[in-house]
Amino acid sequence: MPCWELFEEQPAAYRDEVLPPDVKARLSIEPGVALGWSKWVGDGGGSLSIEHFGASAPGDKVLEEFGYNVDNVVARAAALLERVA
């Protein structure tokens, strides 16, 4: 979601088409803090985020170390599906 504010301005029917209300297993992937994502992932959803600062390395190395890779995202999504289903 490129912009929460623009998405929120869309008609409810469009928002429900993009994020169907009956889908509870939602995972946000934010290379920053998860603040603000709870509104869109809901109570049953989850977020992959970085809730601290201070890491220093090339960007791709930092992202890999913090779990921003295919294997971890798939594992997080699968765990979320198990938990919510």
mmCIF file with all atom_site columns, C-alpha atoms in Angstrom:
data_model
loop_
_atom_site.group_PDB
_atom_site.id
_atom_site.type_symbol
_atom_site.label_atom_id
_atom_site.label_alt_id
_atom_site.label_comp_id
_atom_site.label_asym_id
_atom_site.label_entity_id
_atom_site.label_seq_id
_atom_site.pdbx_PDB_ins_code
_atom_site.Cartn_x
_atom_site.Cartn_y
_atom_site.Cartn_z
_atom_site.occupancy
_atom_site.B_iso_or_equiv
_atom_site.pdbx_formal_charge
_atom_site.auth_seq_id
_atom_site.auth_comp_id
_atom_site.auth_asym_id
_atom_site.auth_atom_id
_atom_site.pdbx_PDB_model_num
ATOM 1  C CA . MET A 1 1  ? 0.000   0.000   0.000  1.00 0.00 ? 1  MET A CA 1
ATOM 2  C CA . PRO A 1 2  ? 1.859   3.077   -1.189 1.00 0.00 ? 2  PRO A CA 1
ATOM 3  C CA . CYS A 1 3  ? -0.222  5.582   0.821  1.00 0.00 ? 3  CYS A CA 1
ATOM 4  C CA . TRP A 1 4  ? -2.597  4.899   3.713  1.00 0.00 ? 4  TRP A CA 1
ATOM 5  C CA . GLU A 1 5  ? -4.233  8.292   3.371  1.00 0.00 ? 5  GLU A CA 1
ATOM 6  C CA . LEU A 1 6  ? -5.111  7.853   -0.315 1.00 0.00 ? 6  LEU A CA 1
ATOM 7  C CA . PHE A 1 7  ? -6.328  4.312   0.289  1.00 0.00 ? 7  PHE A CA 1
ATOM 8  C CA . GLU A 1 8  ? -8.540  5.492   3.141  1.00 0.00 ? 8  GLU A CA 1
ATOM 9  C CA . GLU A 1 9  ? -10.078 8.158   0.878  1.00 0.00 ? 9  GLU A CA 1
ATOM 10 C CA . GLN A 1 10 ? -11.270 5.484   -1.564 1.00 0.00 ? 10 GLN A CA 1
ATOM 11 C CA . PRO A 1 11 ? -14.877 4.263   -1.426 1.00 0.00 ? 11 PRO A CA 1
ATOM 12 C CA . ALA A 1 12 ? -15.494 1.479   1.089  1.00 0.00 ? 12 ALA A CA 1
ATOM 13 C CA . ALA A 1 13 ? -16.480 -0.892  -1.730 1.00 0.00 ? 13 ALA A CA 1
ATOM 14 C CA . TYR A 1 14 ? -13.046 -0.459  -3.319 1.00 0.00 ? 14 TYR A CA 1
ATOM 15 C CA . ARG A 1 15 ? -11.211 -0.892  0.003  1.00 0.00 ? 15 ARG A CA 1
ATOM 16 C CA . ASP A 1 16 ? -13.239 -4.041  0.690  1.00 0.00 ? 16 ASP A CA 1
ATOM 17 C CA . GLU A 1 17 ? -12.354 -5.356  -2.760 1.00 0.00 ? 17 GLU A CA 1
ATOM 18 C CA . VAL A 1 18 ? -8.645  -4.854  -2.077 1.00 0.00 ? 18 VAL A CA 1
ATOM 19 C CA . LEU A 1 19 ? -8.791  -5.983  1.565  1.00 0.00 ? 19 LEU A CA 1
ATOM 20 C CA . PRO A 1 20 ? -11.857 -8.233  1.874  1.00 0.00 ? 20 PRO A CA 1
ATOM 21 C CA . PRO A 1 21 ? -13.280 -7.955  5.400  1.00 0.00 ? 21 PRO A CA 1
ATOM 22 C CA . ASP A 1 22 ? -13.568 -11.746 5.736  1.00 0.00 ? 22 ASP A CA 1
ATOM 23 C CA . VAL A 1 23 ? -9.825  -12.222 5.139  1.00 0.00 ? 23 VAL A CA 1
ATOM 24 C CA . LYS A 1 24 ? -8.215  -12.095 8.571  1.00 0.00 ? 24 LYS A CA 1
ATOM 25 C CA . ALA A 1 25 ? -4.745  -13.408 7.695  1.00 0.00 ? 25 ALA A CA 1
ATOM 26 C CA . ARG A 1 26 ? -3.013  -10.205 6.610  1.00 0.00 ? 26 ARG A CA 1
ATOM 27 C CA . LEU A 1 27 ? 0.706   -9.603  6.790  1.00 0.00 ? 27 LEU A CA 1
ATOM 28 C CA . SER A 1 28 ? 2.285   -6.194  6.332  1.00 0.00 ? 28 SER A CA 1
ATOM 29 C CA . ILE A 1 29 ? 5.934   -6.034  5.332  1.00 0.00 ? 29 ILE A CA 1
ATOM 30 C CA . GLU A 1 30 ? 7.445   -2.708  6.352  1.00 0.00 ? 30 GLU A CA 1
ATOM 31 C CA . PRO A 1 31 ? 11.193  -2.016  6.414  1.00 0.00 ? 31 PRO A CA 1
ATOM 32 C CA . GLY A 1 32 ? 10.512  0.367   9.283  1.00 0.00 ? 32 GLY A CA 1
ATOM 33 C CA . VAL A 1 33 ? 8.194   0.358   12.285 1.00 0.00 ? 33 VAL A CA 1
ATOM 34 C CA . ALA A 1 34 ? 4.802   -1.352  12.159 1.00 0.00 ? 34 ALA A CA 1
ATOM 35 C CA . LEU A 1 35 ? 3.103   1.719   13.624 1.00 0.00 ? 35 LEU A CA 1
ATOM 36 C CA . GLY A 1 36 ? -0.086  2.358   11.681 1.00 0.00 ? 36 GLY A CA 1
ATOM 37 C CA . TRP A 1 37 ? -0.356  -1.053  10.033 1.00 0.00 ? 37 TRP A CA 1
ATOM 38 C CA . SER A 1 38 ? -2.650  -2.547  12.692 1.00 0.00 ? 38 SER A CA 1
ATOM 39 C CA . LYS A 1 39 ? -5.581  -0.661  11.147 1.00 0.00 ? 39 LYS A CA 1
ATOM 40 C CA . TRP A 1 40 ? -5.051  -2.489  7.856  1.00 0.00 ? 40 TRP A CA 1
ATOM 41 C CA . VAL A 1 41 ? -3.923  -5.945  9.014  1.00 0.00 ? 41 VAL A CA 1
ATOM 42 C CA . GLY A 1 42 ? -6.557  -6.148  11.766 1.00 0.00 ? 42 GLY A CA 1
ATOM 43 C CA . ASP A 1 43 ? -6.508  -7.997  15.067 1.00 0.00 ? 43 ASP A CA 1
ATOM 44 C CA . GLY A 1 44 ? -5.669  -11.313 13.433 1.00 0.00 ? 44 GLY A CA 1
ATOM 45 C CA . GLY A 1 45 ? -2.929  -9.963  11.200 1.00 0.00 ? 45 GLY A CA 1
ATOM 46 C CA . GLY A 1 46 ? 0.774   -9.506  11.686 1.00 0.00 ? 46 GLY A CA 1
ATOM 47 C CA . SER A 1 47 ? 3.640   -7.308  10.627 1.00 0.00 ? 47 SER A CA 1
ATOM 48 C CA . LEU A 1 48 ? 7.219   -7.921  9.621  1.00 0.00 ? 48 LEU A CA 1
ATOM 49 C CA . SER A 1 49 ? 8.931   -4.738  10.756 1.00 0.00 ? 49 SER A CA 1
ATOM 50 C CA . ILE A 1 50 ? 12.023  -3.309  12.415 1.00 0.00 ? 50 ILE A CA 1
ATOM 51 C CA . GLU A 1 51 ? 11.186  -1.820  15.798 1.00 0.00 ? 51 GLU A CA 1
ATOM 52 C CA . HIS A 1 52 ? 14.664  -0.579  16.691 1.00 0.00 ? 52 HIS A CA 1
ATOM 53 C CA . PHE A 1 53 ? 17.511  1.378   15.189 1.00 0.00 ? 53 PHE A CA 1
ATOM 54 C CA . GLY A 1 54 ? 21.261  1.231   15.126 1.00 0.00 ? 54 GLY A CA 1
ATOM 55 C CA . ALA A 1 55 ? 22.065  -1.455  12.546 1.00 0.00 ? 55 ALA A CA 1
ATOM 56 C CA . SER A 1 56 ? 24.645  -0.422  10.000 1.00 0.00 ? 56 SER A CA 1
ATOM 57 C CA . ALA A 1 57 ? 25.549  -2.335  6.863  1.00 0.00 ? 57 ALA A CA 1
ATOM 58 C CA . PRO A 1 58 ? 24.706  -2.267  3.169  1.00 0.00 ? 58 PRO A CA 1
ATOM 59 C CA . GLY A 1 59 ? 20.919  -2.181  2.742  1.00 0.00 ? 59 GLY A CA 1
ATOM 60 C CA . ASP A 1 60 ? 20.539  -5.664  1.299  1.00 0.00 ? 60 ASP A CA 1
ATOM 61 C CA . LYS A 1 61 ? 22.609  -7.148  4.141  1.00 0.00 ? 61 LYS A CA 1
ATOM 62 C CA . VAL A 1 62 ? 20.556  -5.376  6.825  1.00 0.00 ? 62 VAL A CA 1
ATOM 63 C CA . LEU A 1 63 ? 17.276  -6.472  5.259  1.00 0.00 ? 63 LEU A CA 1
ATOM 64 C CA . GLU A 1 64 ? 18.463  -10.080 5.007  1.00 0.00 ? 64 GLU A CA 1
ATOM 65 C CA . GLU A 1 65 ? 19.597  -10.075 8.659  1.00 0.00 ? 65 GLU A CA 1
ATOM 66 C CA . PHE A 1 66 ? 16.213  -8.778  9.798  1.00 0.00 ? 66 PHE A CA 1
ATOM 67 C CA . GLY A 1 67 ? 14.250  -11.400 7.878  1.00 0.00 ? 67 GLY A CA 1
ATOM 68 C CA . TYR A 1 68 ? 13.286  -9.537  4.731  1.00 0.00 ? 68 TYR A CA 1
ATOM 69 C CA . ASN A 1 69 ? 13.783  -12.516 2.470  1.00 0.00 ? 69 ASN A CA 1
ATOM 70 C CA . VAL A 1 70 ? 11.517  -14.934 0.644  1.00 0.00 ? 70 VAL A CA 1
ATOM 71 C CA . ASP A 1 71 ? 11.933  -17.827 3.077  1.00 0.00 ? 71 ASP A CA 1
ATOM 72 C CA . ASN A 1 72 ? 11.094  -15.760 6.153  1.00 0.00 ? 72 ASN A CA 1
ATOM 73 C CA . VAL A 1 73 ? 8.143   -13.975 4.547  1.00 0.00 ? 73 VAL A CA 1
ATOM 74 C CA . VAL A 1 74 ? 6.687   -17.310 3.390  1.00 0.00 ? 74 VAL A CA 1
ATOM 75 C CA . ALA A 1 75 ? 7.217   -18.805 6.857  1.00 0.00 ? 75 ALA A CA 1
ATOM 76 C CA . ARG A 1 76 ? 5.569   -15.796 8.548  1.00 0.00 ? 76 ARG A CA 1
ATOM 77 C CA . ALA A 1 77 ? 2.617   -15.932 6.137  1.00 0.00 ? 77 ALA A CA 1
ATOM 78 C CA . ALA A 1 78 ? 2.188   -19.692 6.656  1.00 0.00 ? 78 ALA A CA 1
ATOM 79 C CA . ALA A 1 79 ? 2.303   -19.290 10.465 1.00 0.00 ? 79 ALA A CA 1
ATOM 80 C CA . LEU A 1 80 ? -0.249  -16.491 10.226 1.00 0.00 ? 80 LEU A CA 1
ATOM 81 C CA . LEU A 1 81 ? -2.560  -18.659 8.129  1.00 0.00 ? 81 LEU A CA 1
ATOM 82 C CA . GLU A 1 82 ? -2.300  -21.478 10.681 1.00 0.00 ? 82 GLU A CA 1
ATOM 83 C CA . ARG A 1 83 ? -2.967  -19.148 13.587 1.00 0.00 ? 83 ARG A CA 1
ATOM 84 C CA . VAL A 1 84 ? -5.922  -17.353 12.016 1.00 0.00 ? 84 VAL A CA 1
ATOM 85 C CA . ALA A 1 85 ? -7.579  -20.291 10.226 1.00 0.00 ? 85 ALA A CA 1
#
